[in-house]
CSV table of C-alpha atoms and ligand atoms in Angstrom, one decimal:
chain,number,residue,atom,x,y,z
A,1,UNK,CA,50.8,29.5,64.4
A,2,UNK,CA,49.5,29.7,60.9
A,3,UNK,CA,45.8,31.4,60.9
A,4,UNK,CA,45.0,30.4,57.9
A,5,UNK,CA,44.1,27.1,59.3
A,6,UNK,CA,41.2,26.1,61.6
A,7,UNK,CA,43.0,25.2,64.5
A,8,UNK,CA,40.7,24.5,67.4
A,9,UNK,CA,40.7,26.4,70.9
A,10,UNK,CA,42.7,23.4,72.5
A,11,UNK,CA,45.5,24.0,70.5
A,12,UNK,CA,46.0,27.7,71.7
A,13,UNK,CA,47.9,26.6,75.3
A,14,UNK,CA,49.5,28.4,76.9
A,15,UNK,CA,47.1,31.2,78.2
A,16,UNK,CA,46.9,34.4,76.7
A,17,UNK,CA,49.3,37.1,79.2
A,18,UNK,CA,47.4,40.4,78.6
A,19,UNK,CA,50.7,42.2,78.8
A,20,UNK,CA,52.8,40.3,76.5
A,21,UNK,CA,49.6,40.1,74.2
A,22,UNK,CA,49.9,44.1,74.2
A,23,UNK,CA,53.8,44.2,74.2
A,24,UNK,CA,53.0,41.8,70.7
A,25,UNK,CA,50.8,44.6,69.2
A,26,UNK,CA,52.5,47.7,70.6
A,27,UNK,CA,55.9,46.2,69.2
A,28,UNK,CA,54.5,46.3,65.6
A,29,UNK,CA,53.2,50.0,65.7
A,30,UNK,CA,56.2,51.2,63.0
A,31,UNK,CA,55.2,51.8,59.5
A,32,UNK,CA,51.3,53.4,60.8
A,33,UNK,CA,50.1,56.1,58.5
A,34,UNK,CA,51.0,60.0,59.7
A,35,UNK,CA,47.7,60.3,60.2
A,36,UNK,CA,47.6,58.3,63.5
A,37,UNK,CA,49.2,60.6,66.0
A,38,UNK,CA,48.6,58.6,68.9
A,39,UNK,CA,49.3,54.9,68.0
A,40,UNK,CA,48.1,51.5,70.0
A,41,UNK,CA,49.5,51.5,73.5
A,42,UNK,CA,48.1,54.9,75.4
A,43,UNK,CA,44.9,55.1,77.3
A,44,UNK,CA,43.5,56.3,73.9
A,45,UNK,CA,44.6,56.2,70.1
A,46,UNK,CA,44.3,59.3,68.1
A,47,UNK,CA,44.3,60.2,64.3
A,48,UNK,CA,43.7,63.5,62.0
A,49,UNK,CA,40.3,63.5,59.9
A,50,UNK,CA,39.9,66.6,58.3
A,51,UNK,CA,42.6,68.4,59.5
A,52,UNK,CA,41.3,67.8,63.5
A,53,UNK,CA,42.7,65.4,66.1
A,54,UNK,CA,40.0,62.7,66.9
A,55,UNK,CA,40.9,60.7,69.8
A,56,UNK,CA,39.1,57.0,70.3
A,57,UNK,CA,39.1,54.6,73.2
A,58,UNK,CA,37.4,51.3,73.4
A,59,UNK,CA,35.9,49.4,76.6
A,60,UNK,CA,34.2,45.9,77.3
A,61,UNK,CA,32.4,45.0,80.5
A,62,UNK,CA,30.7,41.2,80.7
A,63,UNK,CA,29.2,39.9,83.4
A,64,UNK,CA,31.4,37.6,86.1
A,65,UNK,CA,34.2,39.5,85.0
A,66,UNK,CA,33.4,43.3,85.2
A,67,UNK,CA,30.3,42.8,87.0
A,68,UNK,CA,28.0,40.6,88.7
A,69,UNK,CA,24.5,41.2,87.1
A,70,UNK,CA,23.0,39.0,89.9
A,71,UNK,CA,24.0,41.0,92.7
A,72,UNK,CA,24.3,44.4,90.8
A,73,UNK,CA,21.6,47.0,90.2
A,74,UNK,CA,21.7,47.3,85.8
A,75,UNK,CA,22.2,51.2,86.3
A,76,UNK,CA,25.5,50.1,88.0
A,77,UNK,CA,26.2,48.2,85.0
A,78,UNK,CA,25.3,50.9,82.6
A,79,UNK,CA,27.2,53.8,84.3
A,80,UNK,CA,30.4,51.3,84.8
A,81,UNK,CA,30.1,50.3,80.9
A,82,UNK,CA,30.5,54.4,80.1
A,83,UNK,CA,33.0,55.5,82.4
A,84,UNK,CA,35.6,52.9,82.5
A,85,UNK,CA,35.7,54.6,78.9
A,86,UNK,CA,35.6,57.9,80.3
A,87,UNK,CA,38.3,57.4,82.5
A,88,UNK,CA,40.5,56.7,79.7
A,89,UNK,CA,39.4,60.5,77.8
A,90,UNK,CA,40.7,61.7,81.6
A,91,UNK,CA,43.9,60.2,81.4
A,92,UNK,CA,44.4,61.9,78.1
A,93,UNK,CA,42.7,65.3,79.4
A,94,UNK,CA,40.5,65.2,76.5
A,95,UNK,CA,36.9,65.9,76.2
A,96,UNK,CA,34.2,63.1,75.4
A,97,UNK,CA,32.7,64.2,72.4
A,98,UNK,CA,30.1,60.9,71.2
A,99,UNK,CA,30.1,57.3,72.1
A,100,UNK,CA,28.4,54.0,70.2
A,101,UNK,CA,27.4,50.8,71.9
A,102,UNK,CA,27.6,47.3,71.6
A,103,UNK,CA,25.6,44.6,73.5
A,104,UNK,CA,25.6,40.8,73.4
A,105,UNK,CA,22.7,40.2,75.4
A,106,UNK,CA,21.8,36.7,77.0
A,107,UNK,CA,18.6,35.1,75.1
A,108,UNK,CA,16.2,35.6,77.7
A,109,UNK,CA,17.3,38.5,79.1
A,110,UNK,CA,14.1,40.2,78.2
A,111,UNK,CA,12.8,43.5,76.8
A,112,UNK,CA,12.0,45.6,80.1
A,113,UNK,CA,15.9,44.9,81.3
A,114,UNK,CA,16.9,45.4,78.1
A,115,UNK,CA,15.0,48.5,77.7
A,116,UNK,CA,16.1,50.1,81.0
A,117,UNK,CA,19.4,49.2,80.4
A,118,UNK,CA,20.0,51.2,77.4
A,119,UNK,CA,18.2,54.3,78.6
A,120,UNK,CA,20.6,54.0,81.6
A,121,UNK,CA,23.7,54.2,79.0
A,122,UNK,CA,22.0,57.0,77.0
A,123,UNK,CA,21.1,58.9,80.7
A,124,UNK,CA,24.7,58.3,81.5
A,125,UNK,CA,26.6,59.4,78.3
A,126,UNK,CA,24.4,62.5,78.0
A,127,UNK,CA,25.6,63.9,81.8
A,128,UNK,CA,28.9,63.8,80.7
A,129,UNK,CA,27.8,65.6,77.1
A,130,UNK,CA,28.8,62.5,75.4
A,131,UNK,CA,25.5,61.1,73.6
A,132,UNK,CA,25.4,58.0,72.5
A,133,UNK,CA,24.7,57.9,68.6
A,134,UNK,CA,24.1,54.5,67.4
A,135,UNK,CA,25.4,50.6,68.5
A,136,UNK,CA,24.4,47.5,67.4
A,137,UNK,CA,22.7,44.7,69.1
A,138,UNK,CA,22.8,40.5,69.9
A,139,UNK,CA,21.5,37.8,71.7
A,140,UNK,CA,23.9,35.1,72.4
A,141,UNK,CA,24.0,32.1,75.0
A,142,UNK,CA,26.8,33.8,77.4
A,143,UNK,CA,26.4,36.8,80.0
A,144,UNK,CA,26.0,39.9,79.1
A,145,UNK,CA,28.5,42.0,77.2
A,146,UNK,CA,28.9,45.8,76.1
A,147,UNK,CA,31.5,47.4,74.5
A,148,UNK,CA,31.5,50.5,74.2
A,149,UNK,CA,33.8,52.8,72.4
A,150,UNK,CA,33.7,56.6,72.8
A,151,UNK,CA,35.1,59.5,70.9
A,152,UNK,CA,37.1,62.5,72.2
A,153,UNK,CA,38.5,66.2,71.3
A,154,UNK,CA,41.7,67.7,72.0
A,155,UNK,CA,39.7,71.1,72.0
A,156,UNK,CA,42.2,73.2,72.5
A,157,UNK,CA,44.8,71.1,74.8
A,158,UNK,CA,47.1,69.0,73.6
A,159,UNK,CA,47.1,65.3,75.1
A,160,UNK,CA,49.0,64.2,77.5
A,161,UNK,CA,50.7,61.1,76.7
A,162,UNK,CA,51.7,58.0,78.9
A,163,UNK,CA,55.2,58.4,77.2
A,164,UNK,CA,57.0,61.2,79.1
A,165,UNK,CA,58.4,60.5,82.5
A,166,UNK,CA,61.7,62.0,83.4
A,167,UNK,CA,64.3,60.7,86.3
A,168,UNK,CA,63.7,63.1,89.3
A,169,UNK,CA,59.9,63.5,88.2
A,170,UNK,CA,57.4,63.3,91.5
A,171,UNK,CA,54.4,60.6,91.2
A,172,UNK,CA,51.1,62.0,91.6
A,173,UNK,CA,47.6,60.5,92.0
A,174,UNK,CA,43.9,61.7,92.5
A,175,UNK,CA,41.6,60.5,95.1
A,176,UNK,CA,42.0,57.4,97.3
A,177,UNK,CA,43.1,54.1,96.4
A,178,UNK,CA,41.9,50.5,97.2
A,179,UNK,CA,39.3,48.4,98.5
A,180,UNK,CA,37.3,49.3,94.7
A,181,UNK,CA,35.1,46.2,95.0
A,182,UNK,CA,33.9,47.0,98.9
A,183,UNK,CA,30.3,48.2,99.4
A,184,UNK,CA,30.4,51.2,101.7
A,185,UNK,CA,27.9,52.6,103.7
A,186,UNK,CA,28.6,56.5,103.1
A,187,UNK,CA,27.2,57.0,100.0
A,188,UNK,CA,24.9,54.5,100.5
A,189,UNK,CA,26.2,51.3,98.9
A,190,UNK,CA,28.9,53.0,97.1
A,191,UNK,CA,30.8,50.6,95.5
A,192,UNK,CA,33.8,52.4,94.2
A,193,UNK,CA,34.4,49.8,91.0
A,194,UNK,CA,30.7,50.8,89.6
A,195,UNK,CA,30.2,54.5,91.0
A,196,UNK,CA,33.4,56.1,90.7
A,197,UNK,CA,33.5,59.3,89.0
A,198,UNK,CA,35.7,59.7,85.7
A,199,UNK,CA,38.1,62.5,86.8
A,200,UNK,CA,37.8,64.5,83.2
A,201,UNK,CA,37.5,67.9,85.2
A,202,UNK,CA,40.9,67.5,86.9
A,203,UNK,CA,42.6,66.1,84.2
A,204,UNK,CA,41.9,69.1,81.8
A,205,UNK,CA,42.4,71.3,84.5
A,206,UNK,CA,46.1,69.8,84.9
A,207,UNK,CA,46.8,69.1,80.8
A,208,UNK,CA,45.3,72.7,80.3
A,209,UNK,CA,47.9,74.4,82.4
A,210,UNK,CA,50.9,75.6,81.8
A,211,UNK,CA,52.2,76.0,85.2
A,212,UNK,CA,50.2,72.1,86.0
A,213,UNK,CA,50.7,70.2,82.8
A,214,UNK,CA,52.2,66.5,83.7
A,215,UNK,CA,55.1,65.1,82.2
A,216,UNK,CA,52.9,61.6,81.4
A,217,UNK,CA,49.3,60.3,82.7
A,218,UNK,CA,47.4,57.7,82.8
A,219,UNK,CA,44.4,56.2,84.7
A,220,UNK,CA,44.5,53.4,87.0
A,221,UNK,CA,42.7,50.7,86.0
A,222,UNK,CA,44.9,48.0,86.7
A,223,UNK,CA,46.2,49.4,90.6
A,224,UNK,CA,49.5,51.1,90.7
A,225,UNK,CA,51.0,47.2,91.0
A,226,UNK,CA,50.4,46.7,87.6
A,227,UNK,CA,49.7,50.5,86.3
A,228,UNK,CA,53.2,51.9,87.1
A,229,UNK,CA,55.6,49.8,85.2
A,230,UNK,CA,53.3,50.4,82.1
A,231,UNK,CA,54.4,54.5,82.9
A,232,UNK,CA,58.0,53.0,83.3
A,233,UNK,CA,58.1,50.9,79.9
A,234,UNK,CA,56.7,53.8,78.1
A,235,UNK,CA,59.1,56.0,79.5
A,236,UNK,CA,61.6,53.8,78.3
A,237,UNK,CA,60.3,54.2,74.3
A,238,UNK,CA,61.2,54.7,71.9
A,239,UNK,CA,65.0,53.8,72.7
A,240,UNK,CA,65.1,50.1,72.2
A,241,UNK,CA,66.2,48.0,75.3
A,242,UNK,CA,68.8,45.2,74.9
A,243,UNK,CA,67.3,41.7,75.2
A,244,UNK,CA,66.1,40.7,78.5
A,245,UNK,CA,66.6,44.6,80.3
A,246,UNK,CA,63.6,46.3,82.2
A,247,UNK,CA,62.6,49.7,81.6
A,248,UNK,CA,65.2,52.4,81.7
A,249,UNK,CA,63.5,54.4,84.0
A,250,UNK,CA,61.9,52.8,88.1
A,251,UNK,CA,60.1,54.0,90.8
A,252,UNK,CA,61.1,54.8,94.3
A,253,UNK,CA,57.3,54.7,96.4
A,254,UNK,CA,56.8,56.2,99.5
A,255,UNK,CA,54.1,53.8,101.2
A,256,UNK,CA,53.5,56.2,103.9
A,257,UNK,CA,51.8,58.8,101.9
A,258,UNK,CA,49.8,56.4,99.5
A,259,UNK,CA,45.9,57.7,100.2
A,260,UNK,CA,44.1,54.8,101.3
A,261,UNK,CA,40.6,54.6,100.9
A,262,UNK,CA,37.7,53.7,103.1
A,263,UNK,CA,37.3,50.8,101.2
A,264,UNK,CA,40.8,49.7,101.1
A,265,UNK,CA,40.9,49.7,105.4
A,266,UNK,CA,37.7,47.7,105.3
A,267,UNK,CA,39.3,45.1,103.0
A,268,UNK,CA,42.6,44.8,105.6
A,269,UNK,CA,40.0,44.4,108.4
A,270,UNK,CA,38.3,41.7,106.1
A,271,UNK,CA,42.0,39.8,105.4
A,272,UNK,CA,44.5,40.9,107.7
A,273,UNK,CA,46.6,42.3,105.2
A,274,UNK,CA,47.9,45.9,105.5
A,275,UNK,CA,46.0,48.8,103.5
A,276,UNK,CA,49.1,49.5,101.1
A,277,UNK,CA,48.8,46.0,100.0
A,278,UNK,CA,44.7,47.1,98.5
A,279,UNK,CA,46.0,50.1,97.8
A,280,UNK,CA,49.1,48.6,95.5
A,281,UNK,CA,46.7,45.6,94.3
A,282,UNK,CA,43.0,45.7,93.8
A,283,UNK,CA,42.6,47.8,91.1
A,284,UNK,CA,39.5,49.9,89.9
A,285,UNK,CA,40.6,52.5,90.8
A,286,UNK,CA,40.2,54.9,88.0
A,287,UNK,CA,42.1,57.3,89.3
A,288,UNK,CA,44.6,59.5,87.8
A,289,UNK,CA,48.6,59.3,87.9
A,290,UNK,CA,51.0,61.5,86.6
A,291,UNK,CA,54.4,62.8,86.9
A,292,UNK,CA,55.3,66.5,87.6
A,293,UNK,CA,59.0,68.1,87.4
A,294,UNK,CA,60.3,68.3,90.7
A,295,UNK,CA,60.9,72.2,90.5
A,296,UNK,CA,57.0,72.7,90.6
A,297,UNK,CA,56.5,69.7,93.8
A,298,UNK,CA,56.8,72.5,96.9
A,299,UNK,CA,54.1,74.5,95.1
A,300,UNK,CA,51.9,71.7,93.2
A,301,UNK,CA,48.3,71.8,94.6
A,302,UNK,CA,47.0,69.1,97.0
A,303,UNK,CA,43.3,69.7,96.0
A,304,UNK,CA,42.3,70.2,91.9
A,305,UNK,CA,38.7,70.8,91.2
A,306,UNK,CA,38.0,69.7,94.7
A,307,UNK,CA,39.6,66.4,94.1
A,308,UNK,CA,43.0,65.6,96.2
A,309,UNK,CA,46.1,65.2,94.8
A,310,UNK,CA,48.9,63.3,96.9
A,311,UNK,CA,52.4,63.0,95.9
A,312,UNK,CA,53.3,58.9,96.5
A,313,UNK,CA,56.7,58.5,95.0
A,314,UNK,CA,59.7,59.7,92.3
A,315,UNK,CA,60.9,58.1,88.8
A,316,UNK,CA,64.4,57.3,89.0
A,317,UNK,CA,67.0,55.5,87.3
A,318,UNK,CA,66.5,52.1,87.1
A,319,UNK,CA,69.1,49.9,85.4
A,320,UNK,CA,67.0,46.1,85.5
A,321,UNK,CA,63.6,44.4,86.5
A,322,UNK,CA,63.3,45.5,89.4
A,323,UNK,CA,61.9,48.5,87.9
A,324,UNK,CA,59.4,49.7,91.4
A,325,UNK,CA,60.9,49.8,94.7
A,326,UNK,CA,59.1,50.6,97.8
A,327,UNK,CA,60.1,52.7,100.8
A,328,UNK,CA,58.3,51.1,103.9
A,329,UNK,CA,57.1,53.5,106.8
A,330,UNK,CA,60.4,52.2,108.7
A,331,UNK,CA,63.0,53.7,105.7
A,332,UNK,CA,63.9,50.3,104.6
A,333,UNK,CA,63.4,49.8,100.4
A,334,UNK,CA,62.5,46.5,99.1
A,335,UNK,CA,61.6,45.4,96.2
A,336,UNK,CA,58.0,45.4,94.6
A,337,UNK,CA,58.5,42.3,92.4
A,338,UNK,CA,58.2,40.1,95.3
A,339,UNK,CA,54.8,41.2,96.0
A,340,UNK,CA,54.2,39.5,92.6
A,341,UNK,CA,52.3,42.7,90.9
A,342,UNK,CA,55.3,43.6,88.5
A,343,UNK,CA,55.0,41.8,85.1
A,344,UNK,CA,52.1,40.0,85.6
A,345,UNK,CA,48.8,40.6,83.8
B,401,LIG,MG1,43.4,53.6,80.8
């Protein structure tokens, strides 16, 4: 591909695979400055200005892919738009410090919407002492879009990186998992994907201690399909792999203590398909997951901040592709690949 050319949209087949497009990226990080401390490839990027550790993160929503503005209420879309990005501060156990905005806003959309929506951002960003200080603004002829990129502070606690798991490490998450996109009754019409809450008190309260601190973290945007091989293959850095070998280091799941959400049994009762499967697959969660040393597993905590924590698994050694295996209620292990999650974006 030469760039220097026009080439036209129809010549770029075959479709963009968000993994390998970020494999392409991550693989050229060497040669970056010193001052960038956390380079592309965690849940944020960090560099030194001044002497201090800044950390960034940067988020799009659009409507019909994030969202559906004709069915969903534009505070929805605002809060979703600002804590998609604080969900990635979480994973780092940073704290928000500013954000900025961008909107491409459909001609038409009209000043009163446009209006509410942005004091919804602001409202949002400033309960999470995160102001929003400045954006800029479009009309196009598409849905809506906002990207929105938000600063962070280490204040005090180093990050916690998604680089770090060790063989014999237990798996940890926070909350529930699955069923993200099912409107529940209890809140009233709580729809996880849009309402969840950014879990930036837990996460400092686990980066922030000594006897706590995880091994690696990130949050799970993606579902724990897609989300756990990415804790694998950074594992597995810097060391480079030989051609064609997975991830040095797998994951043995137990399915029988993944924490199913309300949302993820109403989906099974919807498709017949067993909760695990949401649980494993839909995504949204925005949850944390993180590895602890097995030494501290007897003791760790099951409740942080008044948020449950579940052990769901243990890295191990993993010699190929088959990098996540799943132990099924009945003791028998199988392979996750053939649920068709594992290396596919
Ligand atoms: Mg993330």
């Amino acid at each position: 591909l030469r760039i220097g050319e026009p080439t036209g949209f129809a010549a770029y087949n075959p479709p963009v695979r968000e993994l390998d497009l970020l494999n392409h990226i991550y693989s050229r990080n060497a040669g970056l400055p010193s001052r960038v401390t956390i380079p592309p490839g965690d849940d944020m990027g960090a560099i030194t200005i001044g002497g201090a550790s800044v950390l960034v993160t940067v988020d799009q929503v659009a409507d019909g892919v994030h969202f559906d503005l004709a069915t969903t209420p534009l505070a929805k879309v605002a809060r979703k738009a600002v804590t998609r990005n604080l969900s990635d501060v979480a994973a780092m156990g940073a704290v928000p410090v500013a954000a900025v905005v961008a909107g491409c806003l459909p001609r038409g959309f009209g000043e009163a919407k446009a209006n509410a929506l942005f004091d919804a951002m602001r409202a949002v960003a400033m309960s999470y002492d995160c102001p929003l200080i400045g954006g800029d603004i479009s009309m196009w002829d598409h849905p809506l879009l906002l990207t929105v990129t938000v600063l962070a502070e280490t204040a005090g606690v180093e990050p916690v990186l998604r680089r770090g798991a060790k063989v014999g490490d237990n798996i940890c998450v926070t909350g529930t998992l699955g069923g993200s996109m099912e409107t529940l009754d209890d809140p009233p019409d709580y729809v996880h994907h849009l309402d969840f809450e950014p879990r930036l008190n837990v996460a400092r309260k686990l980066a922030g201690d000594a006897m706590l601190r995880p091994h690696c973290m990130l949050d799970l945007s993606d579902g724990l399909g897609k989300d756990l091989p990415r804790l694998c293959a950074a594992a597995s850095k810097p060391e480079p792999r030989p051609a064609g070998r997975g991830p040095s280091v797998g994951v043995e799941l137990w399915i029988d203590r993944l924490p199913i959400s309300r949302g993820a049994h109403r989906a099974a009762q919807r498709d017949g398909r067993p909760p695990w499967q949401h649980a494993l697959g839909d995504g949204e969660d925005y949850e944390l997951c993180f590895t602890i040393p097995r030494e501290i597993a007897d003791r760790f905590p099951t409740v942080i901040e008044g948020v449950p924590v579940t052990q769901i698994g243990r890295i191990v050694a993993a010699d190929d592709d088959a990098a996540i295996t799943l132990r099924m209620p009945d003791g028998s292990v199988q392979p996750m690949g053939e649920y068709g999650w594992e290396h596919h974006d």
